[in-house]
Short mmCIF file of C-alpha atoms in Angstrom, two decimals:
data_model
loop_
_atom_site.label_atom_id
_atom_site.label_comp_id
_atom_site.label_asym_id
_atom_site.label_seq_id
_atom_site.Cartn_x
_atom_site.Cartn_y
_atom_site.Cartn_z
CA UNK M 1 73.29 151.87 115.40
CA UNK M 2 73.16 150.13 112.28
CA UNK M 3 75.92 147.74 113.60
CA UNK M 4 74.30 147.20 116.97
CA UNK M 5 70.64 147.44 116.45
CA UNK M 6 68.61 147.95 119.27
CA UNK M 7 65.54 145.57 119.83
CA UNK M 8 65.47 142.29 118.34
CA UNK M 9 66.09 140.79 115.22
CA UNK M 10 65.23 136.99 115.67
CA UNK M 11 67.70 134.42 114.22
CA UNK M 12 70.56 132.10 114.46
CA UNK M 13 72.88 132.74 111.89
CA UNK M 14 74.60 135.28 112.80
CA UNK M 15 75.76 134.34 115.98
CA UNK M 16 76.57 130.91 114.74
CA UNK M 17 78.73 132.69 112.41
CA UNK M 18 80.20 134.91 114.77
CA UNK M 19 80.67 131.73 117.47
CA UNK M 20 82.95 129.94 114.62
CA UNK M 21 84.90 132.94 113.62
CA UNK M 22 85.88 132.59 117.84
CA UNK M 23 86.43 128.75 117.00
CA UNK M 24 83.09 127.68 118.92
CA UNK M 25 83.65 128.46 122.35
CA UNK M 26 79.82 127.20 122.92
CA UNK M 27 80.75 123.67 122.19
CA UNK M 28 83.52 123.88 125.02
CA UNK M 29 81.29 124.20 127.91
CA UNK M 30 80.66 121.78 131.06
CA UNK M 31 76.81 120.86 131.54
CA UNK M 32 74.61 123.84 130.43
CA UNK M 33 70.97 123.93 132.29
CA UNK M 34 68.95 125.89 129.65
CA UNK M 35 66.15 127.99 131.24
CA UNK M 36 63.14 129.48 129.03
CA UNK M 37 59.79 130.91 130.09
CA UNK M 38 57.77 133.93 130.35
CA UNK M 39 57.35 133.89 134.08
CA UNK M 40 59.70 132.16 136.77
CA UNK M 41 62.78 131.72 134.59
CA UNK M 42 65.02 134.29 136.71
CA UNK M 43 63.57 132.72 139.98
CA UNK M 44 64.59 129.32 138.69
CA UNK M 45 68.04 130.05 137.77
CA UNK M 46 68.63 131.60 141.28
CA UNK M 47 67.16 128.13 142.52
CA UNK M 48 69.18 126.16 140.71
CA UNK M 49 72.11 128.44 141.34
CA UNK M 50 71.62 127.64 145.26
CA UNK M 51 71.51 124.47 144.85
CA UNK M 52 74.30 124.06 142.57
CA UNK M 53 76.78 126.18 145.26
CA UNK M 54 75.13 124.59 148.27
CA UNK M 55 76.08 121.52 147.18
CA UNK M 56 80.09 122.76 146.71
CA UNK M 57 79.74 122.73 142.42
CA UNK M 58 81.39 125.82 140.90
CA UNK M 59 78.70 127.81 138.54
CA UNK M 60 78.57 129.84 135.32
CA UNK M 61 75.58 131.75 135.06
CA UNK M 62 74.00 134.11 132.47
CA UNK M 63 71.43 136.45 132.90
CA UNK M 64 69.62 138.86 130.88
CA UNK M 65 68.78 141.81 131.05
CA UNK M 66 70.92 143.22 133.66
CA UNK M 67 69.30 145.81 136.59
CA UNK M 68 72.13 148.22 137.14
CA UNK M 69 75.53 146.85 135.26
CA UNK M 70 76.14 144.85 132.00
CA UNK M 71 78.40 142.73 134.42
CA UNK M 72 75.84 141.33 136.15
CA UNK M 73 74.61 138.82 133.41
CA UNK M 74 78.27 137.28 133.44
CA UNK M 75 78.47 135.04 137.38
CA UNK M 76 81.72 133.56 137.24
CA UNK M 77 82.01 130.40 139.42
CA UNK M 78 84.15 130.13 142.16
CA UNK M 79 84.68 127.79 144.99
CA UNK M 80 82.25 128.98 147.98
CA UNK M 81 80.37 131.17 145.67
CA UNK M 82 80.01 132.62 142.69
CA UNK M 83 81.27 136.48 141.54
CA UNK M 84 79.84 139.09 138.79
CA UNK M 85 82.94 139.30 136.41
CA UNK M 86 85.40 141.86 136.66
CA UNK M 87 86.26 144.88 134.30
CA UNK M 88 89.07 143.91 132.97
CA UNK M 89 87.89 140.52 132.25
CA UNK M 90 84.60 141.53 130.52
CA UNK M 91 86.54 144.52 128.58
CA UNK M 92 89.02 141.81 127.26
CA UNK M 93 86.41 139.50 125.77
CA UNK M 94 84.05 142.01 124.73
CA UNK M 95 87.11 143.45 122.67
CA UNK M 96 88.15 139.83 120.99
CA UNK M 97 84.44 139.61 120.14
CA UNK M 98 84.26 142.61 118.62
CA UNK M 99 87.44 142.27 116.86
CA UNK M 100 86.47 138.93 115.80
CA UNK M 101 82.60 140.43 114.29
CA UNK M 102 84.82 142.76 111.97
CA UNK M 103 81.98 144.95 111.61
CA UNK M 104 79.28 143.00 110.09
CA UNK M 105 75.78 143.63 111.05
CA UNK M 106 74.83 141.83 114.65
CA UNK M 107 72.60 142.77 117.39
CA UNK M 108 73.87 143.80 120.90
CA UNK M 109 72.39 140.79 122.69
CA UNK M 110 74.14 138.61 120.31
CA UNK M 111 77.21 139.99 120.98
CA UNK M 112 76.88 139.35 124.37
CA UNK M 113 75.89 136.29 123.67
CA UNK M 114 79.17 135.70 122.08
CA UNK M 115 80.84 137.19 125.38
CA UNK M 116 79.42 134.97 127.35
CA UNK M 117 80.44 131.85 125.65
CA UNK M 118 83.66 132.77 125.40
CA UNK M 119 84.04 134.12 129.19
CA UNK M 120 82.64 130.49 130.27
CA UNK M 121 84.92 128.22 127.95
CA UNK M 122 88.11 129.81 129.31
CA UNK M 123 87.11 129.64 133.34
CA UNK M 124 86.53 126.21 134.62
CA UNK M 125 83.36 125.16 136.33
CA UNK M 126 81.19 122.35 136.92
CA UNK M 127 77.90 123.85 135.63
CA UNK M 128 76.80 126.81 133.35
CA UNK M 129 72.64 127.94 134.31
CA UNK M 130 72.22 129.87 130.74
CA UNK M 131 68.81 131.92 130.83
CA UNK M 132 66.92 132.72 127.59
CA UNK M 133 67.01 136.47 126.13
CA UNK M 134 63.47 136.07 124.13
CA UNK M 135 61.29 133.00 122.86
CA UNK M 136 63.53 130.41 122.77
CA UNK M 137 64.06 128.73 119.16
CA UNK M 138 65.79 132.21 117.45
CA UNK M 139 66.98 133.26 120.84
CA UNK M 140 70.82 133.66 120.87
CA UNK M 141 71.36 131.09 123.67
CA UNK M 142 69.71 128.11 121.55
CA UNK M 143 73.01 127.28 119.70
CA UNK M 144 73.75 124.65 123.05
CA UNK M 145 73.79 121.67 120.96
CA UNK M 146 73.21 119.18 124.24
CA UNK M 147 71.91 120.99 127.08
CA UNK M 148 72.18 118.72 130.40
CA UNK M 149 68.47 119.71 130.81
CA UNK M 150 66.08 122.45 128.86
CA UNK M 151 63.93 123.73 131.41
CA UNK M 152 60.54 125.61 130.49
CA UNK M 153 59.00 127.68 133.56
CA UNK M 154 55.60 128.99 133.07
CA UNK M 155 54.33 130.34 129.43
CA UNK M 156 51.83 132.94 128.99
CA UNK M 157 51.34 136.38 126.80
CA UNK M 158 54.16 138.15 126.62
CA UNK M 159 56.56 139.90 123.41
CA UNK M 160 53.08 139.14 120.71
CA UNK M 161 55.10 141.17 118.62
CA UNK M 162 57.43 138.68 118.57
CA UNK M 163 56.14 135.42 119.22
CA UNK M 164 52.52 135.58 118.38
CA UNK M 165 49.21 136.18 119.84
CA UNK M 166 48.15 133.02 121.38
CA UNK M 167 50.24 131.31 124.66
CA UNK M 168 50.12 127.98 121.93
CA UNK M 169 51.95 129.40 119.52
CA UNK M 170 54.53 131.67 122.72
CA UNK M 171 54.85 127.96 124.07
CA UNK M 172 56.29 126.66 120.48
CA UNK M 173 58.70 129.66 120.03
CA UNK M 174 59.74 128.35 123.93
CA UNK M 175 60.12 124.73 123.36
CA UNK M 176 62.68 125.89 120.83
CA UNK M 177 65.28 125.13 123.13
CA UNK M 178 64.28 121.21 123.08
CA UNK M 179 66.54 119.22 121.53
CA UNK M 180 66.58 116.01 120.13
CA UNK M 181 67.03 113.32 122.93
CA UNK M 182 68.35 115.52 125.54
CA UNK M 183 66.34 115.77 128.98
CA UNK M 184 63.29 118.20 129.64
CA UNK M 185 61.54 119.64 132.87
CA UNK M 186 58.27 121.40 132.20
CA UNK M 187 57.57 123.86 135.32
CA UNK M 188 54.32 124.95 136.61
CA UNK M 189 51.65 125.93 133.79
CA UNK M 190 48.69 127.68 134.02
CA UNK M 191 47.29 127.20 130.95
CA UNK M 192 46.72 123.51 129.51
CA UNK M 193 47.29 124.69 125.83
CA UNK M 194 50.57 125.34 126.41
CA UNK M 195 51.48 122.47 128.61
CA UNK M 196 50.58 120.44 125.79
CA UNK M 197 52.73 121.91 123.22
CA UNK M 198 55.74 121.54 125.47
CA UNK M 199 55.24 117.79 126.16
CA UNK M 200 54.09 117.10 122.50
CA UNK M 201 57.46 119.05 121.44
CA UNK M 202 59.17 116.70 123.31
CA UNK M 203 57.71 113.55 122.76
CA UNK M 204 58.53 114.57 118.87
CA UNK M 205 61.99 114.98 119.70
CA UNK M 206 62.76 111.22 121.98
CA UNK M 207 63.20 113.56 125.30
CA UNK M 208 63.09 111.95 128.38
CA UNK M 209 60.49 114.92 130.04
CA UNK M 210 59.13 115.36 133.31
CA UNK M 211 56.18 117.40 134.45
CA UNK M 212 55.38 119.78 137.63
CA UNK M 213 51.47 118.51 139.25
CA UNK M 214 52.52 114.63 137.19
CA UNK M 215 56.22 113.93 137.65
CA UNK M 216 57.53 116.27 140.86
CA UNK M 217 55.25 118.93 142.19
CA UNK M 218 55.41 121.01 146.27
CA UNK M 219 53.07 122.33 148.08
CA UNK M 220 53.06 124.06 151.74
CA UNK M 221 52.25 122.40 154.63
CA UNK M 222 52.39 124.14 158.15
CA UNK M 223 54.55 126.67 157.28
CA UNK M 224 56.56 124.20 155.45
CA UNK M 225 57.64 123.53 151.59
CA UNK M 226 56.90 119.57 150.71
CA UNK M 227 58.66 118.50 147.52
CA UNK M 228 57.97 115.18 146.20
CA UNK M 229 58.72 113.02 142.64
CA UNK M 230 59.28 110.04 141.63
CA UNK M 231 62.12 109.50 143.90
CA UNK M 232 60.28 110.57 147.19
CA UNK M 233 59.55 113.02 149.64
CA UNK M 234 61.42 116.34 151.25
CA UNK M 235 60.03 118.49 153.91
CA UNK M 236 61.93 121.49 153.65
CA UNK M 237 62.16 125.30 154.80
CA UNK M 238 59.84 128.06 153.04
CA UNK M 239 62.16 129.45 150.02
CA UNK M 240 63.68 132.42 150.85
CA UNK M 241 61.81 134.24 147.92
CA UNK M 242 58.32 135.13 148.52
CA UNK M 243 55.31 134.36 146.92
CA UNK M 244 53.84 130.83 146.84
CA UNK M 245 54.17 130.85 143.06
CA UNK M 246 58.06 130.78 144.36
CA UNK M 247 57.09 127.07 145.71
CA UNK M 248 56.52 125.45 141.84
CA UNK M 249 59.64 127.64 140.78
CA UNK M 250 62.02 125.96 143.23
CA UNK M 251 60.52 122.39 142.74
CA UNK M 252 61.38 122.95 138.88
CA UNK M 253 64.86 123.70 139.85
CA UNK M 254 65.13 121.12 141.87
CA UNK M 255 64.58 118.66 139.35
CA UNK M 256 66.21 120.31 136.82
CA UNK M 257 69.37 120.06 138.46
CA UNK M 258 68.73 116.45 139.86
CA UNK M 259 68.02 115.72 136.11
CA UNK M 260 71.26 117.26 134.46
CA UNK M 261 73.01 114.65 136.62
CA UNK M 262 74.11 116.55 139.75
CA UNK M 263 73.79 114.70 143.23
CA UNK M 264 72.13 117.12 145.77
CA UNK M 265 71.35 115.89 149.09
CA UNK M 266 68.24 117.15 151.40
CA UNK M 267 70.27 119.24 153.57
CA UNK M 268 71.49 121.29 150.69
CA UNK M 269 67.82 121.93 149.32
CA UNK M 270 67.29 122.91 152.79
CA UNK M 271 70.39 125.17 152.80
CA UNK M 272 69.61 126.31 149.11
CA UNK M 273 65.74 127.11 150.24
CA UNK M 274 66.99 129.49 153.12
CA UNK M 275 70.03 131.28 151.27
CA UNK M 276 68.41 131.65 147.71
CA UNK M 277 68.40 135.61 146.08
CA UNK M 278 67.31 137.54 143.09
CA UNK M 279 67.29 140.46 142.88
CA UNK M 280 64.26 143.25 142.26
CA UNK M 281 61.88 140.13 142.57
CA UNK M 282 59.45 140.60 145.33
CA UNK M 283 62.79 142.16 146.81
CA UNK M 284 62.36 144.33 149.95
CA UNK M 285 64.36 147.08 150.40
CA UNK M 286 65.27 147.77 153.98
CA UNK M 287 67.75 150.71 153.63
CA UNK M 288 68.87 152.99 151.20
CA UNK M 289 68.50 156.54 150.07
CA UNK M 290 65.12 156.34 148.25
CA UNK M 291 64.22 154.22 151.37
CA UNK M 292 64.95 157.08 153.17
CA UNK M 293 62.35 159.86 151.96
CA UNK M 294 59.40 156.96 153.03
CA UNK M 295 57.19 157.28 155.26
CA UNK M 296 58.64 156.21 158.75
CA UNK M 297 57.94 152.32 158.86
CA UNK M 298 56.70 151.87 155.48
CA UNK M 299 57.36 148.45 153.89
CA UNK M 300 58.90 149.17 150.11
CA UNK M 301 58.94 146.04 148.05
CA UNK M 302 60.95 146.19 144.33
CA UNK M 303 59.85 143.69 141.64
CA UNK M 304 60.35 143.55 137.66
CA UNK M 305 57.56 141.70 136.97
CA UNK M 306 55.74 143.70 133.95
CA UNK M 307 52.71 141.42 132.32
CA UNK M 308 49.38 140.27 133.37
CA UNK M 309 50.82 136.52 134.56
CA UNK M 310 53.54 138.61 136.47
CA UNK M 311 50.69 140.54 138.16
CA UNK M 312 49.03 138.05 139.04
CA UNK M 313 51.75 135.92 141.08
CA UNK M 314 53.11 139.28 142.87
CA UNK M 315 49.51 140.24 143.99
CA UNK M 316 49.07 136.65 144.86
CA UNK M 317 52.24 137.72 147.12
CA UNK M 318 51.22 141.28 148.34
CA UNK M 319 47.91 139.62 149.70
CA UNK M 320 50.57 137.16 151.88
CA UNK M 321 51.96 139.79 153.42
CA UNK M 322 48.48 141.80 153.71
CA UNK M 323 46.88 138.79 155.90
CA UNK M 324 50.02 138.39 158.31
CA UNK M 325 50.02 142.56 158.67
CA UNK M 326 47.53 144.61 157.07
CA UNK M 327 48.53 147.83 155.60
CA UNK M 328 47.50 150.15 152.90
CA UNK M 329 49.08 149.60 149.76
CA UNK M 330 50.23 151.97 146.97
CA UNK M 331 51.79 150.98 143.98
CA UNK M 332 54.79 153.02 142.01
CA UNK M 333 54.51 151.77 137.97
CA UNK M 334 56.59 151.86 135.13
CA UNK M 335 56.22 150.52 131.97
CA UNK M 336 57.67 149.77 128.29
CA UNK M 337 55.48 150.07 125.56
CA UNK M 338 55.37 146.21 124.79
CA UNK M 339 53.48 145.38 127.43
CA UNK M 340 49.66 145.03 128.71
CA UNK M 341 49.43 147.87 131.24
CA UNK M 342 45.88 146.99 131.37
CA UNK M 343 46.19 143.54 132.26
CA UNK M 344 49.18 144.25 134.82
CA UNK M 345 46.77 146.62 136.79
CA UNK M 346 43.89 144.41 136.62
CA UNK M 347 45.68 142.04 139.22
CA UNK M 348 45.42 144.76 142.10
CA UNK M 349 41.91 145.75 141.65
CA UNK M 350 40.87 145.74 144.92
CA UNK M 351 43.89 145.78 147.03
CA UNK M 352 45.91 148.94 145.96
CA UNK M 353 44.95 152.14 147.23
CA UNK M 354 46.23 154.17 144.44
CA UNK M 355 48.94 154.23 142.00
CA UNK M 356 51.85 156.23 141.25
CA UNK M 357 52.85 156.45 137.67
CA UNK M 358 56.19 157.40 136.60
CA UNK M 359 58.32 156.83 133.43
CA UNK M 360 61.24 155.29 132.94
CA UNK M 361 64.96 156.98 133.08
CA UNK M 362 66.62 154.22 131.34
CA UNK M 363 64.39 153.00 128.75
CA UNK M 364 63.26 154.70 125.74
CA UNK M 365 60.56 153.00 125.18
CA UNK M 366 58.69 153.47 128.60
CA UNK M 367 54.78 154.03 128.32
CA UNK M 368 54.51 158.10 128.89
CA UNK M 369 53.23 158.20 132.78
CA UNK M 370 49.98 160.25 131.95
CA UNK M 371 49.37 157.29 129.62
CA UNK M 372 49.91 155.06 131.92
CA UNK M 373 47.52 156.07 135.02
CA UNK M 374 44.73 156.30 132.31
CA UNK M 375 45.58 152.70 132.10
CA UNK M 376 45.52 152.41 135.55
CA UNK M 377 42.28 153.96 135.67
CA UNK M 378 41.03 151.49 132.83
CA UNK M 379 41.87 148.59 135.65
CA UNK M 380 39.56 150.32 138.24
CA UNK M 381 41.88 151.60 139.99
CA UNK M 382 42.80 155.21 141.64
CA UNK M 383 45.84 156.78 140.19
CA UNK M 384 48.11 159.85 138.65
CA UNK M 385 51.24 160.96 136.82
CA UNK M 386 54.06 161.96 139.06
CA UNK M 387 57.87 162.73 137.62
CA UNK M 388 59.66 159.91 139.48
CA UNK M 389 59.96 157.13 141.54
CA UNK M 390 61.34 159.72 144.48
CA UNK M 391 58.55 162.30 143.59
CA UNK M 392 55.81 159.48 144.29
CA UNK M 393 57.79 158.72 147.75
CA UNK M 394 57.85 162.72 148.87
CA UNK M 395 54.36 162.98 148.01
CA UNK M 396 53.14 159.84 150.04
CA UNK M 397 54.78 160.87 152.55
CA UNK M 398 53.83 164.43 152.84
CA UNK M 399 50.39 163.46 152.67
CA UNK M 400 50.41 161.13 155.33
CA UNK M 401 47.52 159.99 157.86
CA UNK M 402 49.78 159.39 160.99
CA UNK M 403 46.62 157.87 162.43
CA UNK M 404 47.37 154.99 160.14
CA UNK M 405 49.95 152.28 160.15
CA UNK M 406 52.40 153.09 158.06
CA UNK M 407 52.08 152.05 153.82
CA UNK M 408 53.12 149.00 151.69
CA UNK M 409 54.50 150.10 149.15
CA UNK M 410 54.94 148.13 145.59
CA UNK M 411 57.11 149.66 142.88
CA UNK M 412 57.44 147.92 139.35
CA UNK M 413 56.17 147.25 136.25
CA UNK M 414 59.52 147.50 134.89
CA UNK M 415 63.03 145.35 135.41
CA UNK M 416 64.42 148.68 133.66
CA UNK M 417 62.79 150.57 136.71
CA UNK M 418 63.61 148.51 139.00
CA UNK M 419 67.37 149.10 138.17
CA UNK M 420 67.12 152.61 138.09
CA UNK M 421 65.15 152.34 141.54
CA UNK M 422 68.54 150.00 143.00
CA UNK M 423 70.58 152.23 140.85
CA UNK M 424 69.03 155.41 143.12
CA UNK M 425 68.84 153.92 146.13
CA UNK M 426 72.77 152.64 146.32
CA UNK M 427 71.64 148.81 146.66
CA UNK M 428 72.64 147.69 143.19
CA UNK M 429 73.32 143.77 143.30
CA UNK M 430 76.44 142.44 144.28
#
């Protein structure tokens, strides 16, 4: 463990060290959309990842962290779609890495860091989406010299430990991944603070910069998604994700990719808009084996979401759903101990039921579930300890009013539970 810490351990010089000992594979990469944020980032690489295959362009793209399988934050392009890399492939490069590290002190996300360079300099492609681990400046990622564009989705409190304890000073450690004269898109911010360090950041740096409510912006409009910028108007289908914060995430990816220089024609948004997926974000799981041991009917949604901003835009969500067909809900939480349980619950006071707390299989740093009810509890709102995620399901169900319509039913808190939760029920992404 002293080799591969777990955690974080902010800086670049390792990696850039270990990414010249592989002869720079980073600086042999086609155009590299950069995506940082503490809310929205996954939702606008899956955008931009649409778009980008809709449109017939091949696609690299890294995520982190993975739900189920390491794979998954390694998407090989291909033509007609994209593929999570194979074994063989991933063992091979995570062995020249490693060989190539010679046992000098690294973490394990910059190793994969490494991986990933080195997996997308030796497969062709016409586009590499690269999402940020953490912050942004002494993230892993920021060695791209010249990203195509540096996107930053929406900033608010999140990792203080690591970034500090006001969103101005989160927003700086973000606009890390500006660099001089290269192109910016600013997404959707709810708080002016850091809006302003973003476009000061790259005013200081000569970056062309655009701006989501000044430069592009969307909206709905009977049933609808309108997208406009400077170049005009698109009346397009309701993105495929749900959640009208999802409206402001795809308009960001839309320009981001328009701005890194790739042609994408209406009828593509409107393909990308329909086809779009992420997984375990306001994902609802229609079959499975946890699915199963529900209460006939019920409506299970999965999302990672785990801060106060998060809660807010996936209660903004569940209250969609709630005035197109009302049901009870009942939430099924997991937490790690960075977070603001507090300020997570605070977003369904008023709308959940009661709330199932559970800890977390895969994480060792998951809140302890009595802990986190009193939290719960702190937020106003009705809940208990149970043992798992399938415990919570078996007692809602046993306990069951038939004279009611059956539950909606939230579970997350957690992207670590909500890969055990795919993990369990067999849907793990594909």
């Amino acid at each position: 463990m002293g080799l591969y810490p777990k955690g974080f351990d902010l800086s670049l010089g390792r990696i850039t060290r270990l990414l010249d000992t592989l002869g720079n594979p980073h600086l042999r990469l086609p155009p590299v959309i950069h995506v940082a944020g503490t809310n929205g980032k996954g939702s606008a690489v899956a955008f931009s990842r649409a778009l980008l295959e809709a449109a017939g362009y091949t696609v690299h793209v890294h995520t982190s962290p993975h739900l189920v399988r390491w794979h998954e934050r390694f998407r090989l392009g291909d033509p007609g779609g994209g593929r999570i890399v194979d074994d063989d492939v991933l063992a091979d490069a995570v062995r020249r890495v490693t060989e190539a590290n010679a046992g000098q002190a690294i973490t394990v996300f910059e190793i994969l860091t490494a991986v990933t360079f080195v997996l997308f300099s030796e497969h062709p492609a016409d586009a590499i989406i690269l999402e940020v681990g953490l912050g942004g400046r002494f993230d892993a990622t920021n060695v791209i010299p010249e990203p195509a564009v540096s996107v930053i989705m929406p900033i608010s409190l999140d990792h203080q430990s690591y970034l500090g304890d006001r969103v101005e000073l989160i927003a700086a450690e973000k606009a890390g991944i500006i660099k001089p004269r290269c192109p910016v898109v600013i997404g959707a911010q709810e708080e002016e603070a850091a809006r302003m360090v973003l476009i000061e950041t790259a005013e200081r740096r000569d970056c062309a910069y655009s701006v989501y409510g000044q430069d592009f912006l969307s909206f709905e409009e009977r049933g609808r998604m309108i997208y406009q910028d400077n170049t005009g108007l698109m009346d397009l289908p309701l993105p495929a994700l749900l959640g009208r914060h999802q409206l402001a995430n795809a308009a960001a990816a839309i320009q981001a990719v328009r701005t890194a220089g790739f042609t994408i024609p209406e009828h593509v948004v409107e393909t990308a808009m329909a086809s779009v997926e992420w997984p375990a974000r306001m994902q609802r799981l229609i079959k499975g084996k946890l699915v199963d041991l529900t209460v006939p009917g019920s409506e299970i949604w999965l999302d990672g979401g785990h801060n106060p901003g998060a809660g807010l835009v996936i209660a903004e969500a569940i209250a969609t759903l709630e005035d197109r067909n009302q049901r009870p809900l009942f939430l099924i939480t997991g937490m790690i101990n960075t977070k603001d349980p507090v300020g997570y619950f605070q977003a369904f006071t008023g709308m959940a039921r009661h709330v199932y707390t559970v800890p977390i299989r895969s994480s060792g740093a998951g809140i302890p579930h009595d802990e986190l009810a009193i939290a719960a509890n702190e937020a106003g709102l009705s809940a208990e300890p149970v043992h798992s995620v399938e415990n919570a399901l078996k007692i809602l169900r046993d306990s069951w009013d038939k004279s009611e319509p059956a539950p909606r039913i939230l579970i997350g808190g957690s992207l670590y539970l909500a890969g055990d939760v795919l993990s369990d029920n067999g849907t793990p992404p594909q």
